[in-house]
PDB file of C-alpha atoms in Angstrom:
ATOM      1  CA  MET A 199      11.835  24.769  -0.306  1.00 94.00           C
ATOM      2  CA  LEU A 200      12.788  23.512   3.105  1.00 95.00           C
ATOM      3  CA  LYS A 201      15.601  21.060   3.599  1.00 96.00           C
ATOM      4  CA  ILE A 202      15.780  18.980   6.761  1.00 96.00           C
ATOM      5  CA  ASP A 203      18.962  16.840   7.513  1.00 96.00           C
ATOM      6  CA  CYS A 204      17.939  14.035   9.926  1.00 95.00           C
ATOM      7  CA  ALA A 205      21.424  12.994  10.678  1.00 92.00           C
ATOM      8  CA  ASP A 206      21.655  14.727  14.113  1.00 91.00           C
ATOM      9  CA  LYS A 207      17.667  15.328  14.793  1.00 94.00           C
ATOM     10  CA  HIS A 208      15.220  13.382  16.828  1.00 96.00           C
ATOM     11  CA  PHE A 209      12.114  12.246  14.951  1.00 95.00           C
ATOM     12  CA  SER A 210       9.992  14.756  17.028  1.00 95.00           C
ATOM     13  CA  GLU A 211      12.076  17.656  15.883  1.00 95.00           C
ATOM     14  CA  ILE A 212      11.630  16.587  12.228  1.00 96.00           C
ATOM     15  CA  GLY A 213       7.956  16.392  12.597  1.00 94.00           C
ATOM     16  CA  ARG A 214       7.841  19.843  14.310  1.00 94.00           C
ATOM     17  CA  LEU A 215       9.790  21.448  11.373  1.00 95.00           C
ATOM     18  CA  ILE A 216       7.437  19.937   8.864  1.00 95.00           C
ATOM     19  CA  ARG A 217       4.344  21.082  10.770  1.00 92.00           C
ATOM     20  CA  GLN A 218       5.518  24.596  11.248  1.00 93.00           C
ATOM     21  CA  THR A 219       6.965  25.446   7.886  1.00 94.00           C
ATOM     22  CA  ASP A 220       4.903  27.371   5.274  1.00 94.00           C
ATOM     23  CA  GLU A 221       7.071  25.914   2.529  1.00 95.00           C
ATOM     24  CA  LYS A 222       5.099  23.570   0.201  1.00 95.00           C
ATOM     25  CA  ILE A 223       8.114  21.494  -0.857  1.00 97.00           C
ATOM     26  CA  ILE A 224      10.157  19.740   1.839  1.00 97.00           C
ATOM     27  CA  VAL A 225      13.159  17.660   1.340  1.00 98.00           C
ATOM     28  CA  VAL A 226      14.061  15.199   4.190  1.00 97.00           C
ATOM     29  CA  ASP A 227      17.708  13.920   3.905  1.00 97.00           C
ATOM     30  CA  ASN A 228      19.553  11.084   5.716  1.00 97.00           C
ATOM     31  CA  ALA A 229      16.460   9.384   6.953  1.00 96.00           C
ATOM     32  CA  LEU A 230      17.486   6.329   8.954  1.00 95.00           C
ATOM     33  CA  GLY A 231      14.658   4.766  11.001  1.00 95.00           C
ATOM     34  CA  HIS A 232      13.175   8.146  12.035  1.00 96.00           C
ATOM     35  CA  ARG A 233       9.581   7.566  12.888  1.00 96.00           C
ATOM     36  CA  TYR A 234       6.382   9.440  12.016  1.00 96.00           C
ATOM     37  CA  ILE A 235       7.770  11.522   9.201  1.00 96.00           C
ATOM     38  CA  ALA A 236       5.054  13.615   7.604  1.00 95.00           C
ATOM     39  CA  SER A 237       2.408  12.166  10.067  1.00 93.00           C
ATOM     40  CA  GLY A 238      -0.827  14.087   9.529  1.00 91.00           C
ATOM     41  CA  ALA A 239       0.691  16.232   6.768  1.00 92.00           C
ATOM     42  CA  LYS A 240      -1.406  17.902   4.152  1.00 90.00           C
ATOM     43  CA  ASP A 241      -0.953  20.372   1.268  1.00 92.00           C
ATOM     44  CA  LYS A 242       2.715  19.627   0.946  1.00 95.00           C
ATOM     45  CA  GLU A 243       5.006  17.606  -1.141  1.00 97.00           C
ATOM     46  CA  ILE A 244       7.753  15.746   0.838  1.00 97.00           C
ATOM     47  CA  ILE A 245      10.707  14.036  -0.675  1.00 98.00           C
ATOM     48  CA  VAL A 246      12.432  11.543   1.769  1.00 98.00           C
ATOM     49  CA  ASN A 247      15.938  10.367   0.993  1.00 97.00           C
ATOM     50  CA  GLY A 248      17.060   7.288   2.873  1.00 96.00           C
ATOM     51  CA  THR A 249      15.087   4.751   4.967  1.00 96.00           C
ATOM     52  CA  PRO A 250      12.266   6.359   6.993  1.00 96.00           C
ATOM     53  CA  GLY A 251      11.139   4.463  10.159  1.00 95.00           C
ATOM     54  CA  ASN A 252       7.626   3.219  11.229  1.00 96.00           C
ATOM     55  CA  ALA A 253       4.370   5.117  10.421  1.00 96.00           C
ATOM     56  CA  MET A 254       5.762   7.563   7.895  1.00 96.00           C
ATOM     57  CA  GLY A 255       2.730   9.274   6.462  1.00 96.00           C
ATOM     58  CA  ALA A 256       0.266   8.073   9.253  1.00 96.00           C
ATOM     59  CA  TYR A 257      -2.916   9.983   9.090  1.00 95.00           C
ATOM     60  CA  LEU A 258      -1.851  11.572   5.843  1.00 95.00           C
ATOM     61  CA  ASP A 259      -4.331  14.147   4.386  1.00 92.00           C
ATOM     62  CA  GLY A 260      -3.788  15.479   0.932  1.00 91.00           C
ATOM     63  CA  CYS A 261       0.009  15.482   0.832  1.00 95.00           C
ATOM     64  CA  LYS A 262       2.418  13.601  -1.650  1.00 97.00           C
ATOM     65  CA  ILE A 263       5.365  11.731  -0.197  1.00 97.00           C
ATOM     66  CA  THR A 264       8.225  10.429  -2.340  1.00 97.00           C
ATOM     67  CA  VAL A 265      10.708   8.012  -0.796  1.00 98.00           C
ATOM     68  CA  ASN A 266      13.975   7.466  -2.601  1.00 97.00           C
ATOM     69  CA  GLY A 267      14.850   4.311  -0.768  1.00 97.00           C
ATOM     70  CA  SER A 268      12.890   1.704   1.159  1.00 97.00           C
ATOM     71  CA  ALA A 269      10.518   2.211   4.034  1.00 96.00           C
ATOM     72  CA  GLN A 270       9.903   0.451   7.377  1.00 95.00           C
ATOM     73  CA  ASP A 271       6.547  -0.739   8.985  1.00 96.00           C
ATOM     74  CA  ALA A 272       3.102   0.832   8.930  1.00 96.00           C
ATOM     75  CA  ILE A 273       3.644   3.448   6.361  1.00 96.00           C
ATOM     76  CA  GLY A 274       0.349   5.262   5.384  1.00 95.00           C
ATOM     77  CA  ASP A 275      -1.195   4.112   8.741  1.00 96.00           C
ATOM     78  CA  THR A 276      -4.788   5.272   8.681  1.00 96.00           C
ATOM     79  CA  MET A 277      -4.122   7.669   5.884  1.00 96.00           C
ATOM     80  CA  ASN A 278      -7.228   9.749   4.743  1.00 94.00           C
ATOM     81  CA  ASP A 279      -5.918  11.035   1.499  1.00 95.00           C
ATOM     82  CA  GLY A 280      -2.776  11.781  -0.436  1.00 95.00           C
ATOM     83  CA  LEU A 281      -0.092   9.859  -2.187  1.00 97.00           C
ATOM     84  CA  ILE A 282       2.978   7.758  -1.100  1.00 98.00           C
ATOM     85  CA  VAL A 283       5.421   6.602  -3.768  1.00 98.00           C
ATOM     86  CA  VAL A 284       8.262   4.239  -2.470  1.00 98.00           C
ATOM     87  CA  HIS A 285      11.258   3.702  -4.709  1.00 98.00           C
ATOM     88  CA  GLY A 286      12.118   0.467  -3.008  1.00 97.00           C
ATOM     89  CA  ASN A 287      10.537  -1.987  -0.570  1.00 97.00           C
ATOM     90  CA  SER A 288       8.230  -1.528   2.335  1.00 97.00           C
ATOM     91  CA  GLY A 289       7.887  -3.180   5.657  1.00 97.00           C
ATOM     92  CA  ASP A 290       4.937  -4.934   7.576  1.00 97.00           C
ATOM     93  CA  ALA A 291       1.468  -3.539   7.710  1.00 97.00           C
ATOM     94  CA  THR A 292       1.911  -1.157   4.733  1.00 97.00           C
ATOM     95  CA  GLY A 293      -1.345   0.854   4.439  1.00 97.00           C
ATOM     96  CA  TYR A 294      -2.540  -0.372   7.752  1.00 97.00           C
ATOM     97  CA  SER A 295      -6.068   0.722   8.083  1.00 96.00           C
ATOM     98  CA  MET A 296      -5.851   3.220   5.264  1.00 96.00           C
ATOM     99  CA  ARG A 297      -9.192   4.740   4.225  1.00 95.00           C
ATOM    100  CA  GLY A 298      -8.265   6.754   1.227  1.00 96.00           C
ATOM    101  CA  GLY A 299      -5.296   7.809  -0.878  1.00 96.00           C
ATOM    102  CA  LYS A 300      -2.871   5.683  -2.870  1.00 98.00           C
ATOM    103  CA  ILE A 301       0.397   4.003  -2.029  1.00 98.00           C
ATOM    104  CA  PHE A 302       2.664   2.778  -4.788  1.00 98.00           C
ATOM    105  CA  ILE A 303       5.584   0.376  -3.905  1.00 98.00           C
ATOM    106  CA  LYS A 304       8.072  -0.203  -6.559  1.00 98.00           C
ATOM    107  CA  GLY A 305       9.350  -3.580  -4.877  1.00 97.00           C
ATOM    108  CA  ASP A 306       8.060  -5.994  -2.172  1.00 97.00           C
ATOM    109  CA  ALA A 307       5.895  -5.445   0.875  1.00 98.00           C
ATOM    110  CA  GLY A 308       6.079  -7.279   4.229  1.00 97.00           C
ATOM    111  CA  TYR A 309       3.430  -9.045   6.114  1.00 97.00           C
ATOM    112  CA  ARG A 310      -0.141  -7.697   6.607  1.00 97.00           C
ATOM    113  CA  ALA A 311       0.002  -5.289   3.829  1.00 98.00           C
ATOM    114  CA  GLY A 312      -3.436  -3.600   3.427  1.00 97.00           C
ATOM    115  CA  ILE A 313      -4.648  -5.006   6.782  1.00 97.00           C
ATOM    116  CA  HIS A 314      -8.006  -3.377   7.741  1.00 96.00           C
ATOM    117  CA  MET A 315      -8.170  -1.211   4.520  1.00 96.00           C
ATOM    118  CA  LYS A 316     -11.631   0.380   4.334  1.00 95.00           C
ATOM    119  CA  ALA A 317     -13.679   2.603   1.890  1.00 94.00           C
ATOM    120  CA  TYR A 318     -16.512   5.026   2.535  1.00 90.00           C
ATOM    121  CA  LYS A 319     -18.333   7.203  -0.003  1.00 89.00           C
ATOM    122  CA  ASP A 320     -15.655   9.095  -1.959  1.00 90.00           C
ATOM    123  CA  LYS A 321     -12.685   7.617   0.112  1.00 94.00           C
ATOM    124  CA  PHE A 322     -11.209   4.741  -1.795  1.00 96.00           C
ATOM    125  CA  PRO A 323      -7.798   3.402  -0.739  1.00 97.00           C
ATOM    126  CA  VAL A 324      -5.421   1.983  -3.346  1.00 98.00           C
ATOM    127  CA  LEU A 325      -2.413  -0.090  -2.657  1.00 98.00           C
ATOM    128  CA  VAL A 326      -0.136  -1.223  -5.512  1.00 98.00           C
ATOM    129  CA  ILE A 327       2.803  -3.526  -4.823  1.00 98.00           C
ATOM    130  CA  GLY A 328       5.265  -3.904  -7.675  1.00 98.00           C
ATOM    131  CA  GLY A 329       6.926  -7.059  -6.419  1.00 97.00           C
ATOM    132  CA  LYS A 330       5.765  -9.646  -3.824  1.00 97.00           C
ATOM    133  CA  ALA A 331       3.721  -9.413  -0.788  1.00 97.00           C
ATOM    134  CA  GLY A 332       4.132 -11.232   2.605  1.00 96.00           C
ATOM    135  CA  SER A 333       1.697 -13.442   4.440  1.00 97.00           C
ATOM    136  CA  PHE A 334      -1.799 -12.138   5.551  1.00 97.00           C
ATOM    137  CA  LEU A 335      -2.104  -9.628   2.553  1.00 97.00           C
ATOM    138  CA  GLY A 336      -5.462  -7.848   2.944  1.00 97.00           C
ATOM    139  CA  GLU A 337      -6.215  -9.316   6.315  1.00 95.00           C
ATOM    140  CA  TYR A 338      -9.676  -8.082   7.410  1.00 94.00           C
ATOM    141  CA  GLN A 339      -9.886  -5.820   4.410  1.00 95.00           C
ATOM    142  CA  ALA A 340     -13.271  -3.995   4.226  1.00 94.00           C
ATOM    143  CA  GLY A 341     -12.800  -1.886   1.035  1.00 96.00           C
ATOM    144  CA  GLY A 342     -10.523  -0.469  -1.516  1.00 97.00           C
ATOM    145  CA  ILE A 343      -8.129  -2.329  -3.912  1.00 98.00           C
ATOM    146  CA  ILE A 344      -4.956  -4.097  -3.427  1.00 98.00           C
ATOM    147  CA  ILE A 345      -2.884  -4.903  -6.531  1.00 98.00           C
ATOM    148  CA  VAL A 346       0.248  -7.112  -6.538  1.00 98.00           C
ATOM    149  CA  LEU A 347       2.067  -7.095  -9.824  1.00 97.00           C
ATOM    150  CA  GLY A 348       4.854  -9.610  -9.031  1.00 96.00           C
ATOM    151  CA  ILE A 349       7.447  -7.917 -11.322  1.00 95.00           C
ATOM    152  CA  ASP A 350      10.739  -9.703 -11.261  1.00 88.00           C
ATOM    153  CA  ALA A 351       9.330 -12.073  -8.589  1.00 82.00           C
ATOM    154  CA  ASP A 352      10.428 -15.670  -8.501  1.00 80.00           C
ATOM    155  CA  SER A 353       7.183 -17.022  -7.177  1.00 81.00           C
ATOM    156  CA  LYS A 354       4.226 -18.458  -9.085  1.00 85.00           C
ATOM    157  CA  THR A 355       1.873 -16.755  -6.562  1.00 90.00           C
ATOM    158  CA  ASN A 356       3.655 -13.672  -5.483  1.00 94.00           C
ATOM    159  CA  VAL A 357       2.091 -13.790  -2.076  1.00 96.00           C
ATOM    160  CA  GLY A 358       2.678 -15.449   1.236  1.00 94.00           C
ATOM    161  CA  TYR A 359       0.183 -17.538   3.328  1.00 95.00           C
ATOM    162  CA  PHE A 360      -3.405 -16.581   4.371  1.00 95.00           C
ATOM    163  CA  THR A 361      -4.102 -13.994   1.758  1.00 96.00           C
ATOM    164  CA  GLY A 362      -7.395 -12.299   2.466  1.00 94.00           C
ATOM    165  CA  ASN A 363      -7.819 -13.988   5.782  1.00 92.00           C
ATOM    166  CA  GLY A 364     -10.989 -12.314   7.451  1.00 90.00           C
ATOM    167  CA  MET A 365     -11.650 -10.201   4.296  1.00 92.00           C
ATOM    168  CA  HIS A 366     -15.107  -8.871   4.115  1.00 89.00           C
ATOM    169  CA  GLY A 367     -14.952  -6.159   1.275  1.00 93.00           C
ATOM    170  CA  GLY A 368     -12.837  -4.636  -1.426  1.00 95.00           C
ATOM    171  CA  LYS A 369     -10.685  -6.504  -3.904  1.00 97.00           C
ATOM    172  CA  ILE A 370      -7.371  -8.088  -4.148  1.00 98.00           C
ATOM    173  CA  ILE A 371      -5.792  -8.329  -7.534  1.00 98.00           C
ATOM    174  CA  LEU A 372      -2.965 -10.704  -8.154  1.00 97.00           C
ATOM    175  CA  ARG A 373      -0.783 -10.907 -11.288  1.00 97.00           C
ATOM    176  CA  SER A 374       0.432 -14.301 -11.160  1.00 93.00           C
ATOM    177  CA  GLN A 375       0.850 -17.786 -12.834  1.00 88.00           C
ATOM    178  CA  GLN A 376      -1.428 -19.446 -10.396  1.00 91.00           C
ATOM    179  CA  LEU A 377      -3.617 -18.762  -7.306  1.00 93.00           C
ATOM    180  CA  PRO A 378      -2.275 -19.279  -3.735  1.00 92.00           C
ATOM    181  CA  ASP A 379      -4.056 -21.440  -1.253  1.00 91.00           C
ATOM    182  CA  LEU A 380      -6.764 -19.139   0.046  1.00 92.00           C
ATOM    183  CA  PRO A 381      -9.144 -19.131   3.063  1.00 87.00           C
ATOM    184  CA  ASP A 382     -12.566 -20.630   2.512  1.00 83.00           C
ATOM    185  CA  GLN A 383     -14.245 -17.209   2.678  1.00 84.00           C
ATOM    186  CA  ILE A 384     -12.511 -16.006  -0.479  1.00 91.00           C
ATOM    187  CA  SER A 385     -13.769 -16.174  -3.947  1.00 92.00           C
ATOM    188  CA  ALA A 386     -11.277 -16.060  -6.858  1.00 94.00           C
ATOM    189  CA  ARG A 387     -11.685 -15.812 -10.557  1.00 95.00           C
ATOM    190  CA  LYS A 388      -9.789 -14.715 -13.688  1.00 96.00           C
ATOM    191  CA  ALA A 389     -10.062 -10.981 -14.378  1.00 96.00           C
ATOM    192  CA  ASN A 390     -12.500 -10.043 -16.909  1.00 95.00           C
ATOM    193  CA  SER A 391     -12.508  -7.096 -19.488  1.00 94.00           C
ATOM    194  CA  GLU A 392     -14.327  -4.948 -16.879  1.00 95.00           C
ATOM    195  CA  ASP A 393     -11.628  -5.875 -14.236  1.00 96.00           C
ATOM    196  CA  LEU A 394      -8.745  -5.050 -16.556  1.00 96.00           C
ATOM    197  CA  ILE A 395      -9.992  -1.535 -17.392  1.00 96.00           C
ATOM    198  CA  GLU A 396      -9.983  -0.847 -13.620  1.00 95.00           C
ATOM    199  CA  ILE A 397      -6.526  -2.448 -13.102  1.00 97.00           C
ATOM    200  CA  GLU A 398      -4.887  -0.751 -16.142  1.00 97.00           C
ATOM    201  CA  LYS A 399      -5.292   2.854 -14.775  1.00 97.00           C
ATOM    202  CA  TYR A 400      -3.436   1.885 -11.583  1.00 98.00           C
ATOM    203  CA  VAL A 401      -0.814  -0.016 -13.514  1.00 98.00           C
ATOM    204  CA  LYS A 402      -0.185   3.004 -15.817  1.00 98.00           C
ATOM    205  CA  GLU A 403       0.209   5.241 -12.858  1.00 98.00           C
ATOM    206  CA  TYR A 404       2.626   2.761 -11.259  1.00 98.00           C
ATOM    207  CA  CYS A 405       4.660   2.780 -14.552  1.00 98.00           C
ATOM    208  CA  LEU A 406       4.632   6.537 -14.628  1.00 98.00           C
ATOM    209  CA  TYR A 407       6.455   6.586 -11.256  1.00 98.00           C
ATOM    210  CA  PHE A 408       8.914   3.719 -11.815  1.00 97.00           C
ATOM    211  CA  GLY A 409       9.489   3.633 -15.560  1.00 96.00           C
ATOM    212  CA  LYS A 410       7.946   0.309 -16.336  1.00 96.00           C
ATOM    213  CA  ASP A 411       6.098  -0.882 -19.438  1.00 97.00           C
ATOM    214  CA  ALA A 412       2.398  -0.914 -18.917  1.00 97.00           C
ATOM    215  CA  ASN A 413       1.604  -3.040 -21.925  1.00 97.00           C
ATOM    216  CA  GLU A 414       4.042  -5.706 -20.821  1.00 96.00           C
ATOM    217  CA  ILE A 415       2.581  -5.791 -17.327  1.00 97.00           C
ATOM    218  CA  MET A 416      -1.035  -6.064 -18.568  1.00 97.00           C
ATOM    219  CA  SER A 417      -0.151  -8.926 -21.009  1.00 94.00           C
ATOM    220  CA  LYS A 418      -0.082 -11.399 -18.065  1.00 93.00           C
ATOM    221  CA  ASP A 419      -2.898 -13.157 -16.237  1.00 93.00           C
ATOM    222  CA  PHE A 420      -4.650 -11.244 -13.401  1.00 96.00           C
ATOM    223  CA  PHE A 421      -6.889 -12.893 -10.637  1.00 97.00           C
ATOM    224  CA  VAL A 422      -9.537 -11.154  -8.658  1.00 97.00           C
ATOM    225  CA  LEU A 423     -10.123 -12.040  -5.084  1.00 97.00           C
ATOM    226  CA  THR A 424     -13.287 -10.980  -3.135  1.00 95.00           C
ATOM    227  CA  ALA A 425     -15.147 -12.073  -0.059  1.00 92.00           C
ATOM    228  CA  ASN A 426     -17.793 -14.649  -0.719  1.00 83.00           C
ATOM    229  CA  SER A 427     -19.826 -14.398   2.463  1.00 67.00           C
ATOM    230  CA  ALA A 428     -21.689 -11.728   4.412  1.00 54.00           C
ATOM    231  CA  ASN A 429     -20.129 -13.339   7.517  1.00 58.00           C
ATOM    232  CA  PRO A 430     -16.509 -14.087   6.659  1.00 56.00           C
ATOM    233  CA  TYR A 431     -15.659 -14.854  10.294  1.00 59.00           C
ATOM    234  CA  LYS A 432     -18.180 -17.674  10.804  1.00 57.00           C
ATOM    235  CA  GLN A 433     -15.756 -20.531   9.629  1.00 58.00           C
ATOM    236  CA  LEU A 434     -13.056 -19.056  12.075  1.00 59.00           C
ATOM    237  CA  TYR A 435     -15.211 -19.545  15.047  1.00 52.00           C
ATOM    238  CA  THR A 436     -17.624 -22.498  14.405  1.00 50.00           C
ATOM    239  CA  SER A 437     -17.417 -25.890  12.896  1.00 52.00           C
ATOM    240  CA  VAL A 438     -19.620 -25.152   9.824  1.00 49.00           C
TER     241      VAL A 438
END
C-alpha cells in the first residue's frame, strides 16, 4: 500500500506518484483542493481523505475511488469506467460527460450534475445523488441514468431549476413529493414496477456504501423523466 500526504505536494507530484506506483491500494491524505487526483487511473483502489479539488477521477478507467469527505467540481469528468464513492457532497458538473462507470454521492450535488452524460453499447454511466441536486441537472443528457434520492432534503422536488434542459436520451429518476417545473421537451411519469426493479439495484448499492435502509428509501414515490422529442432543441431556437 502506498500512502501520499498532500500537505506539502503540488497536484502534479501527487498524480505522478499515483501513475508510477505498482501498488494497487493508494491512500491520499490531507487533500485540500488538489486537482486531478487519480485522473486516468485504472486497476487501482484509491482512498482520498479530505477535500479533493476539481476533476478528481477525470478519464477514470476501471479504478475505485473512495472520498472520505466532500469533493469539488467536475469529479469523474469524462470517466470511461470505474467507481467513485463520495462520503459527503460534490460540487458543480459532477459526472460531466461521463460515459461509463458509477458515481455515488452520499449528500448533495451542485449545478449541472450529469451534464452531457452519454451511453454506448456496454458503456452505461450511473450517477446516484443521495441528497439534492442543483439547477440544470442532466443538462444535454444523452444516455445513462441519474437518480436523486432526496434523503434528509427539505425540498418537495429535491432539484433546482431547468432539470433535463436539452436532454435527448437516458433517464432522470427523482424521489420526491412532486415534480419540479420542467422544460417542454421532458416527459415525466410515476415509476412503474419495471422502473422500480431498475432503481432498486442502485439504491441497494448506495445503501451498501453509506449504511442506509433500502426498504425505507424505496417506500417513497419516484418519478421518471425522459426526453419526449427526437429534436429536443427545437423549442429553444424556434417559436414552435
